[in-house]
Amino acid sequence: MDNYEFLELSAEEFDAFALQHVEGNFTLTSAYVKLLSGRDWEVKMIGLRLDDEVVAAAIVTSIPVRFGKLMQLDGGPLLDFGKPELVTAFFTELKQYAHQKGALYLSVMPNNIWQTYTSDGEMLTDYEQETHLLGQLKSLGYQHQAVEQGWSTATAPMWQFAKDLRPIEHAEDPVAALRKSYEKDGKYYLKKTVQFGITIRPLQKADLPAFKQLTQHTADRLNYHDKSLDFYERLYDAFGDQVHFYFVEMDFSAFIAGQEQRRDELAEKLAQLDERLAHNPNNKKAANQKREFTDQMNQHIKRIDEAQIMQTQAAANKVVVAGAVFLETPNEMTYLYSGTYDEYKQYYGPYALQDHMMQLALEHKIPRYNFYGISGIFDGSDGVLNFKVGFGGRVEKRYGQFILPVKPFSYALYTGLKRILGR
């Protein structure tokens, strides 16, 4: 076996390896370590060196539990699972490290993709034949926990939706190619945001209380637990230029002016049609056009009336429609947390923001856009998936959780107590 050296890595060493790794993401950065260090977790960056070169790396978090510690690798390790000797070396050393640190058990959740699916749940690819990751970890004593459908906020999502931007990046007109790649709904609703005059505004740290107000509104409406303002502020500080907070805004005056212009243009066309029909009442083409243009004009009048009411209620000319936060790494732009004010959802602000961020990813030569978590349920009930599918992409299933008891007898007591107490 090669002479591997297992050690704790510096932030510089870790990032130099992790930021270039194909399986890397924001949870495998020194910035994420800064974020986690603000909690009651012990956080370390570990790795293997071979001939002074880092060949494997992981972030390990530890928290006290009954009879010891839970030591967790959420999203790692980063290594080549096609090299059995490297895999064996890393996990052998990891077990010894966990034992030295007083761990009760290890929890490993690789970021590697296990299977891919269409948005309808039809399997596209099974990567297990290529990586043998599942068999390797089982042979090393890890117990695999079945990947379930549904949502979890305790770890990185096991089901994700992502889009490969590489074919678009090399197009003659990347923006046109990007928008052409969207599904029918994505194209339709994005076109509406242009008509509505939706604008995008990057946020500074002083804007985060307003961002928190938006996300809390959404959490209350959908009945889930939102992150704290302190978390968003620490996220902003930890990631610096790699974190992007945005608001989507609606300017009522600009919107109403645009709708009035379109209403007046249609009114002029209708006057011309009335004149033609006065001379020839049996002109079917003109009659059909009149019905079509009348319906369109009524829609614009309705939008003007609604916007004027909303403007009065808001007591402001410009309002926040939606917002989101994104994290950037060299190989991935990740859509993380978001919110939408229910009263403005008919302006489809999130569509404009996703389009804006994919364009930013293309500008920064980032090859992959990760819409992040979905439920893994394909019966049409997952509204989050329905939204994300509009931009094109694929469903990705991770391997889930692998557990290794470091102290088998104590771990058996621990799990037995959990069953008895119903936790």
Coordinates of C-alpha atoms in Angstrom, one line a residue:
M1 CA 0.0 0.0 0.0
D2 CA 1.2 3.5 -0.8
N3 CA 2.6 5.6 2.1
Y4 CA -0.4 7.8 2.7
E5 CA -0.3 10.5 5.4
F6 CA -3.5 11.3 7.3
L7 CA -3.7 14.8 8.8
E8 CA -5.7 17.9 9.5
L9 CA -5.5 20.3 6.6
S10 CA -5.1 24.1 6.7
A11 CA -7.8 26.2 5.0
E12 CA -5.4 26.9 2.1
E13 CA -4.6 23.2 1.5
F14 CA -8.2 22.2 1.8
D15 CA -9.5 24.8 -0.7
A16 CA -6.7 24.2 -3.2
F17 CA -7.9 20.5 -3.4
A18 CA -11.7 20.8 -2.7
L19 CA -12.5 23.8 -5.0
Q20 CA -11.2 21.9 -8.0
H21 CA -12.7 18.5 -7.2
V22 CA -15.6 17.3 -9.5
E23 CA -17.8 16.4 -6.5
G24 CA -17.0 19.7 -4.6
N25 CA -19.7 22.2 -3.6
F26 CA -20.2 25.0 -1.1
T27 CA -20.4 22.6 1.9
L28 CA -16.8 21.5 1.2
T29 CA -15.0 24.8 1.5
S30 CA -13.1 26.6 4.3
A31 CA -15.9 29.3 4.1
Y32 CA -18.4 26.7 5.2
V33 CA -16.1 25.7 8.1
K34 CA -16.3 29.3 9.2
L35 CA -20.1 29.2 9.0
L36 CA -20.3 25.9 11.0
S37 CA -17.9 27.2 13.6
G38 CA -20.5 29.7 14.7
R39 CA -22.5 26.8 16.1
D40 CA -21.9 24.3 18.9
W41 CA -20.0 22.0 16.6
E42 CA -16.4 21.0 16.5
V43 CA -15.3 21.3 12.9
K44 CA -12.1 20.0 11.3
M45 CA -10.7 19.8 7.8
I46 CA -9.0 16.4 7.3
G47 CA -7.3 14.7 4.4
L48 CA -4.7 12.3 3.0
R49 CA -1.5 13.2 1.4
L50 CA 0.6 11.1 -1.0
D51 CA 4.1 12.4 -1.9
D52 CA 3.2 15.8 -0.5
E53 CA 0.0 16.0 -2.6
V54 CA -3.5 16.0 -1.1
V55 CA -5.4 13.1 -2.6
A56 CA -8.5 13.1 -0.3
A57 CA -10.2 15.6 1.9
A58 CA -13.3 16.0 4.0
I59 CA -14.9 18.3 6.6
V60 CA -15.7 16.5 9.8
T61 CA -18.2 17.9 12.3
S62 CA -18.6 16.5 15.8
I63 CA -21.3 17.0 18.4
P64 CA -21.8 15.3 21.8
V65 CA -24.3 12.5 22.0
R66 CA -25.0 9.9 24.7
F67 CA -22.0 7.7 25.2
G68 CA -19.7 9.8 23.0
K69 CA -19.8 11.9 19.9
L70 CA -21.5 11.8 16.5
M71 CA -18.7 12.5 13.9
Q72 CA -20.2 13.4 10.6
L73 CA -19.0 13.9 7.0
D74 CA -21.9 15.7 5.3
G75 CA -21.1 15.9 1.6
G76 CA -17.8 14.0 1.7
P77 CA -15.2 12.7 1.5
L78 CA -13.7 14.1 -1.7
L79 CA -11.6 11.3 -3.3
D80 CA -11.5 9.0 -6.3
F81 CA -13.7 6.1 -5.5
G82 CA -12.3 4.4 -8.6
K83 CA -9.0 3.8 -6.6
P84 CA -9.8 1.0 -4.0
E85 CA -6.5 1.4 -2.2
L86 CA -7.1 5.1 -1.7
V87 CA -10.6 4.5 -0.4
T88 CA -9.4 1.8 2.0
A89 CA -6.6 4.0 3.2
F90 CA -8.8 7.0 3.9
F91 CA -11.6 5.2 5.7
T92 CA -9.2 3.1 7.7
E93 CA -7.4 6.2 8.9
L94 CA -10.8 8.0 9.5
K95 CA -11.9 5.2 11.8
Q96 CA -8.8 5.5 13.8
Y97 CA -9.1 9.3 14.0
A98 CA -12.7 8.9 15.1
H99 CA -11.7 6.5 17.9
Q100 CA -9.0 8.8 19.1
K101 CA -11.5 11.7 19.2
G102 CA -14.0 9.7 21.3
A103 CA -16.6 9.2 18.6
L104 CA -19.5 6.8 19.2
Y105 CA -20.2 6.5 15.5
L106 CA -19.4 7.9 12.1
S107 CA -22.0 9.2 9.7
V108 CA -20.8 9.6 6.1
M109 CA -23.0 11.2 3.4
P110 CA -21.1 11.4 0.1
N111 CA -21.9 14.1 -2.4
N112 CA -21.4 11.6 -5.3
I113 CA -24.4 11.1 -7.6
W114 CA -25.8 7.6 -7.4
Q115 CA -28.6 7.8 -9.9
T116 CA -30.2 10.4 -12.3
Y117 CA -33.8 10.7 -13.3
T118 CA -36.1 12.7 -15.6
S119 CA -38.5 15.0 -13.9
D120 CA -41.2 12.3 -14.3
G121 CA -39.1 9.8 -12.2
E122 CA -37.8 7.7 -15.1
M123 CA -34.2 6.6 -14.4
L124 CA -31.6 7.8 -16.8
T125 CA -28.3 6.5 -15.3
D126 CA -27.1 4.3 -12.4
Y127 CA -23.5 5.3 -11.5
E128 CA -23.0 2.4 -9.1
Q129 CA -21.5 0.2 -11.8
E130 CA -18.9 2.9 -12.3
T131 CA -17.9 3.9 -8.7
H132 CA -18.8 0.8 -6.7
L133 CA -19.1 3.3 -3.8
L134 CA -22.0 1.4 -2.1
G135 CA -20.1 -1.9 -2.1
Q136 CA -16.9 -0.4 -1.0
L137 CA -18.3 1.3 2.1
K138 CA -20.3 -1.8 3.0
S139 CA -17.1 -3.9 2.8
L140 CA -15.5 -1.5 5.2
G141 CA -18.2 -2.1 7.8
Y142 CA -20.6 0.8 7.0
Q143 CA -24.3 0.3 7.3
H144 CA -26.2 1.9 4.4
Q145 CA -29.4 3.8 5.3
A146 CA -32.1 3.7 2.6
V147 CA -32.6 7.0 0.7
E148 CA -36.1 8.1 1.4
Q149 CA -38.4 10.5 -0.4
G150 CA -39.4 13.7 1.3
W151 CA -37.7 16.8 2.7
S152 CA -34.9 17.0 5.3
T153 CA -33.2 20.1 6.7
A154 CA -30.8 18.2 8.9
T155 CA -28.3 17.4 6.1
A156 CA -27.6 18.2 2.5
P157 CA -30.6 17.0 0.4
M158 CA -30.4 13.5 -1.0
W159 CA -32.6 14.5 -4.0
Q160 CA -31.4 17.5 -6.0
F161 CA -32.2 19.1 -9.4
A162 CA -29.3 20.4 -11.5
K163 CA -28.5 21.7 -15.0
D164 CA -25.3 21.2 -17.0
L165 CA -24.3 24.6 -18.4
R166 CA -21.3 23.4 -20.4
P167 CA -23.0 23.0 -23.8
I168 CA -24.6 26.5 -23.4
E169 CA -21.3 28.2 -22.3
H170 CA -19.8 27.5 -25.8
A171 CA -22.8 28.6 -27.8
E172 CA -22.4 31.6 -30.2
D173 CA -25.0 33.5 -28.1
P174 CA -25.0 31.9 -24.6
V175 CA -27.9 33.9 -23.3
A176 CA -30.1 33.0 -26.2
A177 CA -29.0 29.3 -25.9
L178 CA -29.8 29.4 -22.2
R179 CA -33.3 30.6 -22.7
K180 CA -33.9 28.2 -25.6
S181 CA -32.9 25.4 -23.2
Y182 CA -35.8 26.2 -20.8
E183 CA -39.0 24.1 -20.9
K184 CA -42.3 25.6 -22.1
D185 CA -43.4 26.9 -18.7
G186 CA -40.0 28.5 -18.0
K187 CA -40.0 30.4 -21.3
Y188 CA -43.6 31.6 -20.8
Y189 CA -43.2 32.9 -17.3
L190 CA -39.8 34.5 -18.0
K191 CA -41.4 36.3 -20.9
K192 CA -44.1 37.6 -18.5
T193 CA -41.5 39.0 -16.1
V194 CA -40.1 41.1 -19.0
Q195 CA -43.6 42.5 -19.7
F196 CA -44.1 43.2 -16.0
G197 CA -40.8 45.3 -15.7
I198 CA -39.4 43.1 -13.0
T199 CA -35.9 44.1 -11.8
I200 CA -33.1 42.4 -9.8
R201 CA -31.2 44.1 -7.0
P202 CA -28.1 42.6 -5.2
L203 CA -28.2 43.0 -1.4
Q204 CA -25.7 44.3 1.1
K205 CA -25.4 43.1 4.7
A206 CA -27.6 46.0 5.9
D207 CA -30.4 44.6 3.7
L208 CA -30.5 41.2 5.5
P209 CA -33.2 42.0 8.1
A210 CA -35.5 42.7 5.1
F211 CA -34.4 39.5 3.5
K212 CA -35.2 37.6 6.7
Q213 CA -38.6 39.2 6.8
L214 CA -39.3 37.8 3.3
T215 CA -38.1 34.3 4.1
Q216 CA -39.9 34.2 7.4
H217 CA -43.1 35.2 5.6
T218 CA -42.7 32.3 3.2
A219 CA -41.8 29.9 6.0
D220 CA -44.9 30.9 7.9
R221 CA -47.1 30.4 4.8
L222 CA -45.7 27.0 4.0
N223 CA -45.2 25.9 7.6
Y224 CA -41.5 25.2 7.8
H225 CA -38.7 26.5 10.0
D226 CA -36.7 29.4 8.6
K227 CA -33.0 30.2 9.2
S228 CA -32.3 32.9 11.7
L229 CA -31.1 36.4 10.8
D230 CA -27.9 35.6 12.6
F231 CA -27.4 32.6 10.2
Y232 CA -27.9 34.8 7.2
E233 CA -25.4 37.4 8.5
R234 CA -22.8 34.7 9.3
L235 CA -23.4 33.2 5.8
Y236 CA -22.7 36.7 4.3
D237 CA -19.5 37.1 6.4
A238 CA -18.2 33.6 5.8
F239 CA -18.6 33.4 2.0
G240 CA -17.8 37.1 1.1
D241 CA -17.9 37.5 -2.7
Q242 CA -19.1 33.9 -3.2
V243 CA -22.5 34.5 -1.6
H244 CA -25.2 36.3 -3.6
F245 CA -28.3 37.7 -1.9
Y246 CA -30.9 39.2 -4.2
F247 CA -34.2 40.9 -4.2
V248 CA -36.7 40.8 -7.1
E249 CA -38.6 44.1 -7.2
M250 CA -41.6 45.5 -8.9
D251 CA -41.9 49.2 -9.9
F252 CA -45.6 50.0 -9.9
S253 CA -45.3 53.2 -11.9
A254 CA -43.1 51.6 -14.6
F255 CA -45.4 48.6 -14.7
I256 CA -48.6 50.7 -14.9
A257 CA -47.1 52.9 -17.6
G258 CA -46.2 49.9 -19.7
Q259 CA -49.6 48.4 -19.3
E260 CA -51.3 51.7 -20.2
Q261 CA -49.1 52.0 -23.3
R262 CA -50.1 48.5 -24.4
R263 CA -53.8 49.3 -23.6
D264 CA -53.6 52.4 -25.8
E265 CA -52.0 50.6 -28.7
L266 CA -54.8 48.0 -28.6
A267 CA -57.4 50.7 -28.4
E268 CA -56.0 52.3 -31.5
K269 CA -56.1 48.9 -33.3
L270 CA -59.7 48.4 -32.2
A271 CA -60.7 51.8 -33.5
Q272 CA -59.2 50.8 -36.9
L273 CA -61.1 47.5 -36.8
D274 CA -64.3 49.2 -36.0
E275 CA -63.9 51.4 -39.0
R276 CA -63.3 48.4 -41.2
L277 CA -66.3 46.6 -39.8
A278 CA -68.5 49.7 -40.3
H279 CA -67.7 49.5 -44.0
N280 CA -68.0 45.7 -44.1
P281 CA -69.9 44.1 -41.2
N282 CA -69.4 40.6 -42.6
N283 CA -65.5 40.8 -42.4
K284 CA -64.9 37.7 -40.3
K285 CA -61.2 38.3 -40.0
A286 CA -61.7 41.8 -38.6
A287 CA -64.4 40.5 -36.3
N288 CA -62.1 37.8 -34.9
Q289 CA -59.3 40.2 -34.5
K290 CA -61.6 42.6 -32.6
R291 CA -62.6 39.8 -30.1
E292 CA -58.9 38.9 -29.7
F293 CA -57.7 42.5 -29.2
T294 CA -60.6 43.3 -26.9
D295 CA -59.7 40.3 -24.6
Q296 CA -56.1 41.5 -24.6
M297 CA -57.0 45.0 -23.7
N298 CA -59.3 43.9 -20.9
Q299 CA -56.4 41.9 -19.5
H300 CA -54.2 45.0 -19.5
I301 CA -57.0 47.1 -17.9
K302 CA -57.4 44.4 -15.2
R303 CA -53.6 44.5 -14.5
I304 CA -53.6 48.2 -14.2
D305 CA -56.5 48.2 -11.8
E306 CA -54.9 45.5 -9.6
A307 CA -51.5 47.2 -9.6
Q308 CA -53.0 50.5 -8.6
I309 CA -54.8 48.9 -5.7
M310 CA -51.5 47.1 -4.6
Q311 CA -49.6 50.3 -4.9
T312 CA -52.1 52.1 -2.6
Q313 CA -52.0 49.2 -0.1
A314 CA -48.2 49.1 -0.2
A315 CA -47.9 52.9 0.2
A316 CA -44.8 52.6 -2.0
N317 CA -43.9 52.8 -5.6
K318 CA -41.4 49.9 -5.5
V319 CA -41.9 46.6 -3.6
V320 CA -40.0 43.4 -3.0
V321 CA -41.7 40.5 -4.9
A322 CA -39.2 37.7 -4.1
G323 CA -35.7 37.1 -3.1
A324 CA -33.1 34.3 -2.8
V325 CA -29.5 33.6 -1.8
F326 CA -27.0 31.7 -3.9
L327 CA -23.5 30.3 -3.2
E328 CA -20.8 30.2 -5.8
T329 CA -17.9 27.8 -6.2
P330 CA -15.7 27.2 -9.3
N331 CA -17.7 24.2 -10.4
E332 CA -21.2 25.0 -9.2
M333 CA -23.7 27.8 -8.6
T334 CA -26.1 26.7 -5.9
Y335 CA -29.6 28.1 -5.3
L336 CA -30.0 27.8 -1.6
Y337 CA -32.8 29.7 0.2
S338 CA -35.6 31.9 -1.1
G339 CA -38.9 33.6 -0.4
T340 CA -41.8 35.1 -2.3
Y341 CA -44.5 37.4 -1.1
D342 CA -47.8 35.7 -1.8
E343 CA -49.6 38.8 -2.9
Y344 CA -47.1 39.4 -5.7
K345 CA -46.7 35.8 -6.9
Q346 CA -48.6 36.6 -10.2
Y347 CA -45.6 38.6 -11.3
Y348 CA -43.4 35.5 -11.5
G349 CA -40.3 37.2 -9.9
P350 CA -38.4 34.0 -9.1
Y351 CA -38.3 33.1 -12.8
A352 CA -36.4 36.4 -13.6
L353 CA -34.0 35.7 -10.7
Q354 CA -33.1 32.2 -11.8
D355 CA -32.5 33.4 -15.3
H356 CA -30.3 36.1 -14.0
M357 CA -28.2 33.7 -11.8
M358 CA -27.7 31.2 -14.6
Q359 CA -26.4 34.1 -16.8
L360 CA -24.0 35.0 -14.0
A361 CA -22.9 31.4 -13.8
L362 CA -22.1 31.5 -17.5
E363 CA -20.2 34.8 -17.2
H364 CA -18.1 33.2 -14.4
K365 CA -17.5 30.0 -16.5
I366 CA -19.2 27.9 -13.9
P367 CA -20.2 24.6 -15.6
R368 CA -23.1 23.5 -13.4
Y369 CA -26.2 25.1 -11.9
N370 CA -27.6 23.4 -8.9
F371 CA -31.3 24.2 -8.1
Y372 CA -30.6 22.0 -5.0
G373 CA -33.2 20.2 -2.9
I374 CA -36.4 18.5 -4.1
S375 CA -38.5 15.8 -2.4
G376 CA -37.9 12.9 -4.8
I377 CA -41.6 12.5 -5.3
F378 CA -42.7 12.5 -8.9
D379 CA -46.5 12.4 -8.7
G380 CA -46.8 16.2 -9.5
S381 CA -47.3 17.2 -5.8
D382 CA -43.8 18.7 -5.4
G383 CA -44.4 22.3 -6.3
V384 CA -40.7 23.0 -5.8
L385 CA -39.8 20.4 -8.5
N386 CA -42.5 21.7 -10.8
F387 CA -40.9 25.2 -10.6
K388 CA -37.3 24.0 -11.1
V389 CA -38.2 21.7 -14.0
G390 CA -39.2 24.8 -16.1
F391 CA -35.6 25.7 -16.5
G392 CA -34.5 22.3 -17.8
G393 CA -32.2 19.8 -16.1
R394 CA -32.2 16.5 -14.4
V395 CA -33.0 14.9 -11.0
E396 CA -30.0 13.6 -9.1
K397 CA -30.1 11.1 -6.2
R398 CA -27.2 10.9 -3.7
Y399 CA -26.2 7.8 -1.9
G400 CA -27.6 8.8 1.4
Q401 CA -26.2 8.0 4.8
F402 CA -23.6 5.4 5.8
I403 CA -23.1 4.7 9.5
L404 CA -20.0 3.0 11.1
P405 CA -20.2 2.2 14.8
V406 CA -16.9 3.2 16.3
K407 CA -17.8 1.7 19.7
P408 CA -20.1 -1.1 18.7
F409 CA -21.3 -2.1 22.2
S410 CA -22.0 1.5 23.2
Y411 CA -23.6 2.2 19.9
A412 CA -26.0 -0.7 20.4
L413 CA -27.0 0.7 23.7
Y414 CA -27.4 4.1 22.2
T415 CA -29.7 2.9 19.4
G416 CA -31.6 0.8 21.8
L417 CA -32.3 3.7 24.1
K418 CA -33.4 5.8 21.1
R419 CA -35.9 3.2 20.1
I420 CA -37.2 2.9 23.6
L421 CA -37.5 6.7 24.0
G422 CA -39.0 7.0 20.5
R423 CA -36.3 9.5 19.2

